[in-house]
Amino acid sequence: MTFPGSRSPRLRVVAIGDADSFVKWAAHLLDQVDDISQHLLLVHTPLVVSDAQRDAAVAGTRFAQHPGSVTRIAFGDIAGWLAKDAPDVVVLAGRAPFVRLLGREIDRLARRPIVVSGVPGMSIPALRGALEYRRHCDLMVVHSHREVTAYSRLARALGVTIPVALATLPFATSARPARTGTDLVFAAQALVPADRAERRRIAEILRLAAVADPTRRVVVKLRSRPGEVEAHQERDGYTDLLENAPDNLVFSFAPMAEALTSAEGLVTVSSTAAIEAMAAGVPVIALDEFGIRPDLLNHVFEHSGLLGSADDVVARRFRHPDARWAATNYFHDSRDSRWWDEVRRLVAQRRRGALPARTVPAPRGGALHAAWHRRLVLGDADRTLSGRIAGVLVTPVITALTVLKRRRRQAAIPDALAADYTLAPSPLADPVRRRSAASAPIR
């Protein structure tokens, strides 16, 4: 892998993440690239993966084959580690505030790498917060032609100039013939739906599906074991909602790829697991029991041919996606995925001195605001006095200002753009994925 201006055919790439979905995304994204030297840093935050979550996230990748390529690290050690390692490329794999905080650490380096970020799954409609928090990266990666169009349009509307590049969603790369499994696999989501009554209704649908055919299993695929944390705190967990379930209704904490090996079909509201299932040849039902709503994150499935009712779930009427929808949404020709070509081009520019650094500006609130932002991301892992003070003094002010700013933006958004993106939530939430919390929930 050579290109003009390169000093070596192998680029040194370091991914930095914390939460399970982002670590999985980064590990599998880099696994698509051949002939690189790679490392994965897991930053200590309240959301950092457990050992079991780490192993599930990197399963099937080169990181799993070389455990020494994964390192746990404290936030305060990151700049020193990067200065010593001198990577060509850093992939920031975390929630939007995490990306901005790590961007400031990269700004401290004398030898600056190319900084890449992105969202770990489906991101329709395009999210203002996801773009705003990543605008100081050198490249933003998305995963469908539809997302490229949506984020490019949003960037023009906001005056943001970050390049947007297309990558094949890492979980959509292993197309295989349809399987002959018998499990109904339900991909649970922590915040979708958020309403307890709707989660209870899903639990009842799963019970009915189990009772309808006691000879076949209903598998509730959960992202984390009791006591583990995720990128999003689950509300009304299915382990509680499905107490006294039929014997053929079971829970699984296995990697999704493993759960799909015995699947007849997959059910979800809006999980990216649907894409992973389709890639594996497993048919899907995108449950539309509660309609198509921004807080359900299921707008992307309109016209896909995948939407189905509770009756469809109970009867196991799974379906495959419409071909035209698939080509626009995550199943494009792999030759269209040019993100790594763009990375190589940016590396060559940086080495020639032709690519200025995109540094993160100092926060308008000064040192106290910066301390609050650090505390927001690191939680109790931030043991600084300034962080503790900022948490007490700044949080109420930031919350009030965010609510006011959101109201003003809602009034100012042109109708033509309103259907394409939602506003950033409070900095206390994750702008990457928590769309519903933003308006009233990140997966």
C-alpha positions as a LaTeX table, in Angstrom:
\begin{tabular}{lrrr}
\hline
Residue & $x$ (\AA) & $y$ (\AA) & $z$ (\AA) \\
\hline
Met1 & 0.00 & 0.00 & 0.00 \\
Thr2 & 2.06 & 2.92 & $-1.27$ \\
Phe3 & 1.09 & 6.43 & $-2.24$ \\
Pro4 & 2.85 & 9.68 & $-3.13$ \\
Gly5 & 4.70 & 11.19 & $-0.23$ \\
Ser6 & 4.63 & 8.08 & 1.91 \\
Arg7 & 7.67 & 7.07 & 3.88 \\
Ser8 & 6.49 & 3.49 & 4.31 \\
Pro9 & 3.91 & 1.17 & 2.75 \\
Arg10 & 2.42 & 0.51 & 6.19 \\
Leu11 & 0.57 & 3.22 & 8.04 \\
Arg12 & 0.43 & 3.22 & 11.84 \\
Val13 & $-3.22$ & 3.52 & 12.92 \\
Val14 & $-4.46$ & 3.88 & 16.50 \\
Ala15 & $-8.13$ & 3.74 & 17.45 \\
Ile16 & $-9.22$ & 5.26 & 20.76 \\
Gly17 & $-12.56$ & 4.30 & 22.30 \\
Asp18 & $-14.41$ & 3.46 & 25.48 \\
Ala19 & $-18.01$ & 2.23 & 25.11 \\
Asp20 & $-18.97$ & $-1.12$ & 23.63 \\
Ser21 & $-20.66$ & $-0.05$ & 20.39 \\
Phe22 & $-17.85$ & 2.33 & 19.48 \\
Val23 & $-15.09$ & $-0.17$ & 20.27 \\
Lys24 & $-16.82$ & $-2.76$ & 18.10 \\
Trp25 & $-17.20$ & $-0.25$ & 15.28 \\
Ala26 & $-13.55$ & 0.83 & 15.37 \\
Ala27 & $-12.17$ & $-2.71$ & 15.57 \\
His28 & $-14.24$ & $-3.92$ & 12.63 \\
Leu29 & $-13.71$ & $-0.75$ & 10.59 \\
Leu30 & $-9.92$ & $-1.12$ & 10.79 \\
Asp31 & $-10.23$ & $-4.81$ & 10.03 \\
Gln32 & $-11.41$ & $-3.80$ & 6.55 \\
Val33 & $-8.00$ & $-2.24$ & 5.84 \\
Asp34 & $-5.09$ & $-4.46$ & 4.86 \\
Asp35 & $-1.41$ & $-3.89$ & 5.50 \\
Ile36 & $-1.55$ & $-1.45$ & 8.40 \\
Ser37 & 0.02 & $-1.45$ & 11.83 \\
Gln38 & $-2.84$ & $-1.06$ & 14.30 \\
His39 & $-3.51$ & $-0.57$ & 18.00 \\
Leu40 & $-6.63$ & 0.00 & 20.09 \\
Leu41 & $-6.65$ & 2.16 & 23.22 \\
Leu42 & $-9.51$ & 1.77 & 25.72 \\
Val43 & $-9.88$ & 4.92 & 27.80 \\
His44 & $-11.03$ & 4.70 & 31.40 \\
Thr45 & $-14.45$ & 6.39 & 31.50 \\
Pro46 & $-17.70$ & 5.36 & 33.21 \\
Leu47 & $-18.67$ & 3.60 & 29.95 \\
Val48 & $-15.46$ & 1.70 & 29.26 \\
Val49 & $-15.97$ & $-1.89$ & 28.18 \\
Ser50 & $-15.50$ & $-4.79$ & 30.57 \\
Asp51 & $-13.14$ & $-7.58$ & 29.54 \\
Ala52 & $-16.10$ & $-9.63$ & 28.30 \\
Gln53 & $-17.49$ & $-6.69$ & 26.31 \\
Arg54 & $-14.02$ & $-6.04$ & 24.86 \\
Asp55 & $-13.69$ & $-9.63$ & 23.74 \\
Ala56 & $-17.16$ & $-9.57$ & 22.16 \\
Ala57 & $-16.44$ & $-6.26$ & 20.44 \\
Val58 & $-13.20$ & $-7.38$ & 18.78 \\
Ala59 & $-14.31$ & $-10.95$ & 18.04 \\
Gly60 & $-13.46$ & $-11.95$ & 14.49 \\
Thr61 & $-10.94$ & $-9.14$ & 13.95 \\
Arg62 & $-7.16$ & $-8.97$ & 13.97 \\
Phe63 & $-7.36$ & $-7.40$ & 17.42 \\
Ala64 & $-8.73$ & $-10.70$ & 18.73 \\
Gln65 & $-5.82$ & $-12.55$ & 17.15 \\
His66 & $-3.28$ & $-10.21$ & 18.76 \\
Pro67 & $-4.42$ & $-9.33$ & 22.31 \\
Gly68 & $-1.32$ & $-7.21$ & 22.80 \\
Ser69 & $-2.71$ & $-4.73$ & 20.29 \\
Val70 & $-5.38$ & $-3.65$ & 22.80 \\
Thr71 & $-4.36$ & $-1.45$ & 25.76 \\
Arg72 & $-6.35$ & 0.07 & 28.59 \\
Ile73 & $-5.22$ & 3.59 & 29.39 \\
Ala74 & $-5.99$ & 6.52 & 31.67 \\
Phe75 & $-7.02$ & 9.75 & 30.01 \\
Gly76 & $-4.03$ & 11.61 & 31.43 \\
Asp77 & $-1.62$ & 9.20 & 29.73 \\
Ile78 & $-3.04$ & 9.46 & 26.21 \\
Ala79 & $-1.04$ & 12.42 & 24.92 \\
Gly80 & 2.22 & 10.89 & 26.13 \\
Trp81 & 1.38 & 7.50 & 24.62 \\
Leu82 & 0.54 & 9.07 & 21.25 \\
Ala83 & 3.66 & 11.24 & 21.30 \\
Lys84 & 5.80 & 8.14 & 21.78 \\
Asp85 & 3.91 & 5.94 & 19.31 \\
Ala86 & 3.64 & 8.67 & 16.63 \\
Pro87 & 0.74 & 7.16 & 14.66 \\
Asp88 & $-0.08$ & 8.35 & 11.16 \\
Val89 & $-3.82$ & 8.09 & 11.80 \\
Val90 & $-5.97$ & 8.24 & 14.92 \\
Val91 & $-9.57$ & 7.00 & 14.82 \\
Leu92 & $-11.64$ & 8.57 & 17.60 \\
Ala93 & $-14.38$ & 6.07 & 18.42 \\
Gly94 & $-16.64$ & 7.47 & 21.07 \\
Arg95 & $-19.58$ & 9.67 & 21.86 \\
Ala96 & $-19.48$ & 13.17 & 20.48 \\
Pro97 & $-18.17$ & 14.89 & 23.68 \\
Phe98 & $-15.53$ & 12.13 & 23.94 \\
Val99 & $-14.35$ & 12.96 & 20.41 \\
Arg100 & $-14.01$ & 16.66 & 21.21 \\
Leu101 & $-12.16$ & 15.98 & 24.47 \\
Leu102 & $-9.69$ & 13.63 & 22.77 \\
Gly103 & $-9.28$ & 16.15 & 19.98 \\
Arg104 & $-7.83$ & 18.59 & 22.51 \\
Glu105 & $-5.29$ & 15.97 & 23.60 \\
Ile106 & $-4.25$ & 15.41 & 20.00 \\
Asp107 & $-3.80$ & 19.16 & 19.63 \\
Arg108 & $-0.97$ & 18.89 & 22.19 \\
Leu109 & 1.12 & 16.64 & 19.91 \\
Ala110 & 4.12 & 18.04 & 18.05 \\
Arg111 & 3.64 & 15.50 & 15.26 \\
Arg112 & $-0.04$ & 15.58 & 14.43 \\
Pro113 & $-1.77$ & 12.50 & 12.95 \\
Ile114 & $-4.77$ & 12.52 & 10.64 \\
Val115 & $-7.86$ & 12.41 & 12.86 \\
Val116 & $-10.82$ & 10.32 & 11.74 \\
Ser117 & $-14.15$ & 9.92 & 13.47 \\
Gly118 & $-17.60$ & 8.63 & 12.64 \\
Val119 & $-20.82$ & 7.14 & 13.94 \\
Pro120 & $-20.93$ & 3.43 & 14.85 \\
Gly121 & $-24.18$ & 2.49 & 13.14 \\
Met122 & $-27.12$ & 3.85 & 11.22 \\
Ser123 & $-27.46$ & 7.62 & 11.38 \\
Ile124 & $-30.57$ & 8.76 & 9.54 \\
Pro125 & $-31.61$ & 11.50 & 9.86 \\
Ala126 & $-28.25$ & 13.25 & 10.01 \\
Leu127 & $-27.58$ & 14.66 & 13.47 \\
Arg128 & $-26.43$ & 18.20 & 14.03 \\
Gly129 & $-24.59$ & 17.28 & 17.21 \\
Ala130 & $-22.74$ & 14.40 & 15.54 \\
Leu131 & $-21.42$ & 16.81 & 12.94 \\
Glu132 & $-20.75$ & 19.80 & 15.18 \\
Tyr133 & $-18.69$ & 17.82 & 17.70 \\
Arg134 & $-16.61$ & 16.24 & 14.92 \\
Arg135 & $-16.03$ & 19.32 & 12.77 \\
His136 & $-12.41$ & 19.60 & 13.95 \\
Cys137 & $-11.51$ & 16.09 & 12.78 \\
Asp138 & $-9.86$ & 15.67 & 9.39 \\
Leu139 & $-12.48$ & 13.20 & 8.16 \\
Met140 & $-15.92$ & 11.98 & 9.18 \\
Val141 & $-16.91$ & 8.45 & 8.17 \\
Val142 & $-20.50$ & 7.46 & 7.43 \\
His143 & $-21.90$ & 4.24 & 6.02 \\
Ser144 & $-24.41$ & 4.76 & 3.23 \\
His145 & $-24.94$ & 6.93 & 0.18 \\
Arg146 & $-28.00$ & 8.29 & 1.95 \\
Glu147 & $-25.91$ & 9.33 & 4.95 \\
Val148 & $-23.28$ & 10.98 & 2.74 \\
Thr149 & $-26.01$ & 13.05 & 1.11 \\
Ala150 & $-27.69$ & 13.90 & 4.42 \\
Tyr151 & $-24.51$ & 14.90 & 6.27 \\
Ser152 & $-23.11$ & 16.82 & 3.30 \\
Arg153 & $-26.34$ & 18.77 & 3.04 \\
Leu154 & $-26.37$ & 19.43 & 6.78 \\
Ala155 & $-22.73$ & 20.57 & 6.67 \\
Arg156 & $-23.55$ & 23.11 & 3.97 \\
Ala157 & $-26.47$ & 24.40 & 6.01 \\
Leu158 & $-24.28$ & 24.82 & 9.09 \\
Gly159 & $-21.20$ & 26.13 & 7.32 \\
Val160 & $-19.15$ & 23.11 & 8.41 \\
Thr161 & $-16.38$ & 22.05 & 6.02 \\
Ile162 & $-15.32$ & 18.63 & 7.35 \\
Pro163 & $-14.99$ & 16.07 & 4.54 \\
Val164 & $-17.53$ & 13.22 & 4.71 \\
Ala165 & $-16.39$ & 9.83 & 3.36 \\
Leu166 & $-18.19$ & 6.57 & 2.69 \\
Ala167 & $-17.20$ & 3.29 & 4.35 \\
Thr168 & $-19.02$ & 0.01 & 4.23 \\
Leu169 & $-20.66$ & $-0.50$ & 7.61 \\
Pro170 & $-18.35$ & $-3.05$ & 9.21 \\
Phe171 & $-21.28$ & $-5.30$ & 10.06 \\
Ala172 & $-22.56$ & $-5.30$ & 6.46 \\
Thr173 & $-19.51$ & $-6.88$ & 4.85 \\
Ser174 & $-20.04$ & $-10.61$ & 5.30 \\
Ala175 & $-22.91$ & $-11.46$ & 2.97 \\
Arg176 & $-23.63$ & $-15.18$ & 3.08 \\
Pro177 & $-26.41$ & $-17.49$ & 1.91 \\
Ala178 & $-29.59$ & $-17.60$ & 3.98 \\
Arg179 & $-29.31$ & $-19.78$ & 7.07 \\
Thr180 & $-31.51$ & $-22.60$ & 8.27 \\
Gly181 & $-31.70$ & $-21.65$ & 11.94 \\
Thr182 & $-34.87$ & $-21.70$ & 14.02 \\
Asp183 & $-34.38$ & $-18.93$ & 16.61 \\
Leu184 & $-36.31$ & $-15.69$ & 16.63 \\
Val185 & $-33.59$ & $-13.28$ & 17.76 \\
Phe186 & $-34.70$ & $-9.96$ & 19.24 \\
Ala187 & $-32.05$ & $-7.21$ & 19.23 \\
Ala188 & $-32.76$ & $-5.19$ & 22.36 \\
Gln189 & $-31.92$ & $-1.50$ & 22.57 \\
Ala190 & $-31.25$ & 0.43 & 25.75 \\
Leu191 & $-33.24$ & 3.54 & 24.91 \\
Val192 & $-35.53$ & 2.47 & 22.08 \\
Pro193 & $-38.30$ & 2.57 & 22.89 \\
Ala194 & $-37.81$ & 4.67 & 26.02 \\
Asp195 & $-41.41$ & 4.49 & 27.21 \\
Arg196 & $-41.99$ & 1.75 & 29.80 \\
Ala197 & $-45.42$ & 0.86 & 28.43 \\
Glu198 & $-43.96$ & 0.32 & 24.96 \\
Arg199 & $-41.14$ & $-1.84$ & 26.33 \\
Arg200 & $-43.71$ & $-3.88$ & 28.23 \\
Arg201 & $-45.64$ & $-4.29$ & 24.97 \\
Ile202 & $-42.53$ & $-5.61$ & 23.22 \\
Ala203 & $-41.98$ & $-8.05$ & 26.09 \\
Glu204 & $-45.56$ & $-9.26$ & 25.65 \\
Ile205 & $-45.06$ & $-9.71$ & 21.88 \\
Leu206 & $-41.98$ & $-11.82$ & 22.56 \\
Arg207 & $-43.92$ & $-13.93$ & 25.08 \\
Leu208 & $-46.67$ & $-14.48$ & 22.53 \\
Ala209 & $-44.12$ & $-15.53$ & 19.92 \\
Ala210 & $-42.60$ & $-18.04$ & 22.35 \\
Val211 & $-45.99$ & $-19.46$ & 23.32 \\
Ala212 & $-47.06$ & $-19.71$ & 19.66 \\
Asp213 & $-44.37$ & $-22.32$ & 18.98 \\
Pro214 & $-42.81$ & $-23.93$ & 22.08 \\
Thr215 & $-40.50$ & $-26.00$ & 19.84 \\
Arg216 & $-38.55$ & $-22.93$ & 18.69 \\
Arg217 & $-36.65$ & $-20.44$ & 20.80 \\
Val218 & $-37.14$ & $-16.72$ & 21.18 \\
Val219 & $-33.73$ & $-15.27$ & 22.01 \\
Val220 & $-33.50$ & $-11.82$ & 23.56 \\
Lys221 & $-30.04$ & $-10.62$ & 22.57 \\
Leu222 & $-28.75$ & $-8.18$ & 25.20 \\
Arg223 & $-25.70$ & $-5.99$ & 24.80 \\
Ser224 & $-24.35$ & $-6.31$ & 28.33 \\
Arg225 & $-24.46$ & $-8.56$ & 31.35 \\
Pro226 & $-25.85$ & $-7.38$ & 34.68 \\
Gly227 & $-23.44$ & $-4.87$ & 36.18 \\
Glu228 & $-21.82$ & $-3.93$ & 32.87 \\
Val229 & $-22.31$ & $-0.49$ & 31.32 \\
Glu230 & $-23.12$ & 0.53 & 27.75 \\
Ala231 & $-22.96$ & 3.73 & 25.77 \\
His232 & $-26.54$ & 4.28 & 26.92 \\
Gln233 & $-28.08$ & 3.41 & 30.24 \\
Glu234 & $-30.88$ & 0.91 & 29.74 \\
Arg235 & $-34.31$ & 1.75 & 31.04 \\
Asp236 & $-36.74$ & $-0.99$ & 32.06 \\
Gly237 & $-34.53$ & $-3.92$ & 31.12 \\
Tyr238 & $-36.06$ & $-6.96$ & 29.46 \\
Thr239 & $-34.65$ & $-9.26$ & 32.12 \\
Asp240 & $-37.10$ & $-7.59$ & 34.51 \\
Leu241 & $-39.96$ & $-7.26$ & 32.02 \\
Leu242 & $-39.72$ & $-10.93$ & 31.04 \\
Glu243 & $-39.74$ & $-12.57$ & 34.46 \\
Asn244 & $-41.55$ & $-15.92$ & 34.48 \\
Ala245 & $-41.13$ & $-16.22$ & 30.70 \\
Pro246 & $-41.75$ & $-19.52$ & 28.88 \\
Asp247 & $-38.82$ & $-21.94$ & 28.88 \\
Asn248 & $-38.17$ & $-21.35$ & 25.19 \\
Leu249 & $-37.72$ & $-17.61$ & 25.75 \\
Val250 & $-34.07$ & $-17.11$ & 26.69 \\
Phe251 & $-31.48$ & $-14.35$ & 27.03 \\
Ser252 & $-28.16$ & $-14.22$ & 25.20 \\
Phe253 & $-25.06$ & $-12.12$ & 25.85 \\
Ala254 & $-23.10$ & $-13.68$ & 22.97 \\
Pro255 & $-21.76$ & $-11.52$ & 20.13 \\
Met256 & $-24.48$ & $-10.77$ & 17.58 \\
Ala257 & $-22.62$ & $-12.70$ & 14.88 \\
Glu258 & $-22.79$ & $-15.79$ & 17.08 \\
Ala259 & $-26.47$ & $-15.31$ & 17.89 \\
Leu260 & $-27.27$ & $-15.06$ & 14.17 \\
Thr261 & $-25.75$ & $-18.45$ & 13.40 \\
Ser262 & $-28.87$ & $-20.14$ & 14.79 \\
Ala263 & $-31.37$ & $-17.47$ & 13.74 \\
Glu264 & $-34.42$ & $-17.98$ & 11.59 \\
Gly265 & $-34.92$ & $-14.22$ & 11.65 \\
Leu266 & $-34.17$ & $-11.08$ & 13.60 \\
Val267 & $-36.61$ & $-8.62$ & 15.16 \\
Thr268 & $-35.72$ & $-5.09$ & 16.23 \\
Val269 & $-37.14$ & $-1.62$ & 16.41 \\
Ser270 & $-34.12$ & 0.18 & 14.95 \\
Ser271 & $-30.90$ & $-1.57$ & 15.96 \\
Thr272 & $-27.94$ & $-1.72$ & 13.57 \\
Ala273 & $-28.13$ & $-5.45$ & 14.25 \\
Ala274 & $-30.69$ & $-5.48$ & 11.44 \\
Ile275 & $-27.90$ & $-4.62$ & 8.99 \\
Glu276 & $-25.66$ & $-7.32$ & 10.45 \\
Ala277 & $-28.49$ & $-9.83$ & 10.07 \\
Met278 & $-29.18$ & $-8.88$ & 6.45 \\
Ala279 & $-25.48$ & $-9.20$ & 5.65 \\
Ala280 & $-25.57$ & $-12.71$ & 7.10 \\
Gly281 & $-28.56$ & $-13.63$ & 4.94 \\
Val282 & $-30.93$ & $-13.60$ & 7.93 \\
Pro283 & $-34.34$ & $-11.99$ & 7.24 \\
Val284 & $-35.61$ & $-9.20$ & 9.46 \\
Ile285 & $-38.71$ & $-7.59$ & 10.92 \\
Ala286 & $-38.37$ & $-3.92$ & 11.86 \\
Leu287 & $-41.21$ & $-3.68$ & 14.35 \\
Asp288 & $-43.53$ & $-0.78$ & 13.56 \\
Glu289 & $-45.94$ & $-1.40$ & 16.44 \\
Phe290 & $-45.47$ & 2.18 & 17.64 \\
Gly291 & $-45.27$ & 3.90 & 14.28 \\
Ile292 & $-42.38$ & 5.72 & 12.60 \\
Arg293 & $-41.07$ & 8.33 & 15.03 \\
Pro294 & $-37.83$ & 10.31 & 15.51 \\
Asp295 & $-37.38$ & 8.94 & 19.04 \\
Leu296 & $-37.61$ & 5.37 & 17.71 \\
Leu297 & $-34.80$ & 5.98 & 15.19 \\
Asn298 & $-36.71$ & 3.92 & 12.62 \\
His299 & $-37.22$ & 6.48 & 9.87 \\
Val300 & $-34.38$ & 4.75 & 8.01 \\
Phe301 & $-36.54$ & 1.63 & 7.48 \\
Glu302 & $-39.27$ & 3.39 & 5.52 \\
His303 & $-39.61$ & 1.82 & 2.04 \\
Ser304 & $-37.21$ & $-0.97$ & 3.04 \\
Gly305 & $-39.82$ & $-3.73$ & 2.94 \\
Leu306 & $-38.76$ & $-4.70$ & 6.47 \\
Leu307 & $-41.44$ & $-3.02$ & 8.58 \\
Gly308 & $-43.78$ & $-5.48$ & 10.29 \\
Ser309 & $-46.42$ & $-5.69$ & 12.98 \\
Ala310 & $-46.72$ & $-7.62$ & 16.23 \\
Asp311 & $-48.73$ & $-10.26$ & 14.37 \\
Asp312 & $-45.87$ & $-10.62$ & 11.88 \\
Val313 & $-43.46$ & $-11.22$ & 14.76 \\
Val314 & $-45.65$ & $-13.84$ & 16.41 \\
Ala315 & $-46.14$ & $-15.58$ & 13.05 \\
Arg316 & $-42.44$ & $-15.19$ & 12.22 \\
Arg317 & $-43.12$ & $-13.50$ & 8.89 \\
Phe318 & $-39.56$ & $-12.30$ & 8.36 \\
Arg319 & $-38.56$ & $-10.52$ & 5.19 \\
His320 & $-35.55$ & $-9.45$ & 3.12 \\
Pro321 & $-34.94$ & $-5.80$ & 2.15 \\
Asp322 & $-36.02$ & $-4.07$ & $-1.02$ \\
Ala323 & $-33.03$ & $-4.07$ & $-3.39$ \\
Arg324 & $-33.22$ & $-0.37$ & $-4.22$ \\
Trp325 & $-33.43$ & 0.57 & $-0.56$ \\
Ala326 & $-30.49$ & $-1.69$ & 0.24 \\
Ala327 & $-28.26$ & $-0.10$ & $-2.41$ \\
Thr328 & $-28.87$ & 3.35 & $-0.93$ \\
Asn329 & $-28.78$ & 2.19 & 2.69 \\
Tyr330 & $-25.62$ & 0.33 & 3.77 \\
Phe331 & $-25.40$ & $-2.29$ & 0.98 \\
His332 & $-23.74$ & $-0.19$ & $-1.71$ \\
Asp333 & $-21.07$ & $-1.56$ & $-4.04$ \\
Ser334 & $-17.92$ & $-2.04$ & $-1.96$ \\
Arg335 & $-15.96$ & $-0.12$ & $-4.61$ \\
Asp336 & $-17.86$ & 3.00 & $-3.54$ \\
Ser337 & $-16.31$ & 2.82 & $-0.06$ \\
Arg338 & $-13.39$ & 5.18 & $-0.56$ \\
Trp339 & $-12.80$ & 6.34 & 3.00 \\
Trp340 & $-9.38$ & 4.72 & 3.28 \\
Asp341 & $-8.28$ & 6.22 & $-0.04$ \\
Glu342 & $-9.26$ & 9.58 & 1.42 \\
Val343 & $-7.27$ & 8.86 & 4.59 \\
Arg344 & $-4.18$ & 8.02 & 2.56 \\
Arg345 & $-4.58$ & 11.22 & 0.57 \\
Leu346 & $-4.86$ & 13.27 & 3.77 \\
Val347 & $-1.77$ & 11.59 & 5.26 \\
Ala348 & 0.21 & 12.46 & 2.16 \\
Gln349 & $-0.97$ & 16.07 & 2.34 \\
Arg350 & $-0.06$ & 16.35 & 6.01 \\
Arg351 & 3.43 & 15.01 & 5.35 \\
Arg352 & 3.96 & 17.58 & 2.61 \\
Gly353 & 2.85 & 20.33 & 4.96 \\
Ala354 & $-0.15$ & 21.04 & 2.76 \\
Leu355 & $-2.87$ & 20.16 & 5.29 \\
Pro356 & $-3.34$ & 22.56 & 8.20 \\
Ala357 & $-4.38$ & 21.09 & 11.55 \\
Arg358 & $-8.04$ & 21.34 & 12.52 \\
Thr359 & $-7.57$ & 22.24 & 16.16 \\
Val360 & $-10.37$ & 22.35 & 18.70 \\
Pro361 & $-10.89$ & 25.95 & 19.85 \\
Ala362 & $-10.85$ & 26.83 & 23.52 \\
Pro363 & $-14.35$ & 26.72 & 25.00 \\
Arg364 & $-16.08$ & 30.06 & 25.31 \\
Gly365 & $-16.48$ & 29.50 & 29.03 \\
Gly366 & $-12.74$ & 29.29 & 29.55 \\
Ala367 & $-10.94$ & 26.89 & 31.90 \\
Leu368 & $-14.01$ & 26.19 & 34.00 \\
His369 & $-16.04$ & 25.13 & 30.96 \\
Ala370 & $-13.13$ & 22.94 & 29.78 \\
Ala371 & $-13.00$ & 21.29 & 33.22 \\
Trp372 & $-16.74$ & 20.68 & 33.10 \\
His373 & $-16.46$ & 19.07 & 29.67 \\
Arg374 & $-13.65$ & 16.79 & 30.88 \\
Arg375 & $-15.71$ & 15.83 & 33.92 \\
Leu376 & $-18.73$ & 15.15 & 31.70 \\
Val377 & $-16.82$ & 12.56 & 29.69 \\
Leu378 & $-14.60$ & 11.02 & 32.36 \\
Gly379 & $-16.96$ & 11.05 & 35.35 \\
Asp380 & $-15.24$ & 9.78 & 38.50 \\
Ala381 & $-12.14$ & 8.93 & 36.43 \\
Asp382 & $-11.52$ & 12.68 & 36.45 \\
Arg383 & $-10.03$ & 13.24 & 39.88 \\
Thr384 & $-9.09$ & 16.87 & 39.38 \\
Leu385 & $-10.37$ & 19.53 & 41.76 \\
Ser386 & $-11.34$ & 21.74 & 38.82 \\
Gly387 & $-13.49$ & 18.95 & 37.42 \\
Arg388 & $-15.35$ & 18.49 & 40.70 \\
Ile389 & $-15.94$ & 22.22 & 41.06 \\
Ala390 & $-17.10$ & 22.56 & 37.46 \\
Gly391 & $-19.51$ & 19.67 & 37.85 \\
Val392 & $-21.26$ & 21.48 & 40.68 \\
Leu393 & $-21.17$ & 25.03 & 39.30 \\
Val394 & $-21.42$ & 24.68 & 35.54 \\
Thr395 & $-23.87$ & 21.82 & 34.96 \\
Pro396 & $-27.05$ & 23.79 & 35.84 \\
Val397 & $-25.97$ & 26.73 & 33.66 \\
Ile398 & $-25.07$ & 24.52 & 30.68 \\
Thr399 & $-28.37$ & 22.67 & 30.92 \\
Ala400 & $-30.39$ & 25.89 & 30.93 \\
Leu401 & $-28.43$ & 27.39 & 28.03 \\
Thr402 & $-28.78$ & 24.20 & 25.99 \\
Val403 & $-32.55$ & 24.19 & 26.39 \\
Leu404 & $-32.73$ & 27.85 & 25.33 \\
Lys405 & $-30.42$ & 27.31 & 22.35 \\
Arg406 & $-32.43$ & 24.28 & 21.20 \\
Arg407 & $-35.65$ & 26.26 & 21.23 \\
Arg408 & $-34.08$ & 29.03 & 19.18 \\
Arg409 & $-32.67$ & 26.58 & 16.64 \\
Gln410 & $-35.98$ & 24.80 & 16.29 \\
Ala411 & $-37.60$ & 28.09 & 15.42 \\
Ala412 & $-34.87$ & 28.90 & 12.89 \\
Ile413 & $-34.54$ & 25.63 & 10.97 \\
Pro414 & $-35.95$ & 25.90 & 7.44 \\
Asp415 & $-38.78$ & 23.47 & 6.77 \\
Ala416 & $-36.79$ & 21.92 & 3.92 \\
Leu417 & $-34.05$ & 20.86 & 6.35 \\
Ala418 & $-36.26$ & 19.81 & 9.25 \\
Ala419 & $-36.85$ & 16.34 & 7.83 \\
Asp420 & $-33.12$ & 15.69 & 7.35 \\
Tyr421 & $-31.72$ & 16.19 & 10.83 \\
Thr422 & $-32.52$ & 16.75 & 14.44 \\
Leu423 & $-30.92$ & 19.18 & 16.83 \\
Ala424 & $-28.10$ & 18.41 & 19.21 \\
Pro425 & $-29.27$ & 17.38 & 22.67 \\
Ser426 & $-27.93$ & 18.75 & 25.88 \\
Pro427 & $-24.19$ & 18.20 & 26.30 \\
Leu428 & $-25.23$ & 15.93 & 29.17 \\
Ala429 & $-26.59$ & 13.54 & 26.54 \\
Asp430 & $-24.78$ & 12.05 & 23.56 \\
Pro431 & $-25.35$ & 14.01 & 20.36 \\
Val432 & $-24.32$ & 11.02 & 18.26 \\
Arg433 & $-27.30$ & 8.82 & 18.78 \\
Arg434 & $-29.71$ & 10.00 & 21.46 \\
Arg435 & $-32.10$ & 11.75 & 19.10 \\
Ser436 & $-35.20$ & 11.21 & 21.17 \\
Ala437 & $-33.59$ & 12.43 & 24.39 \\
Ala438 & $-32.42$ & 15.41 & 22.41 \\
Ser439 & $-35.94$ & 16.46 & 21.66 \\
Ala440 & $-37.71$ & 15.46 & 24.80 \\
Pro441 & $-33.86$ & 10.00 & 23.85 \\
Ile442 & $-27.22$ & 6.76 & 21.76 \\
Arg443 & $-27.77$ & 3.36 & 21.45 \\
\hline
\end{tabular}
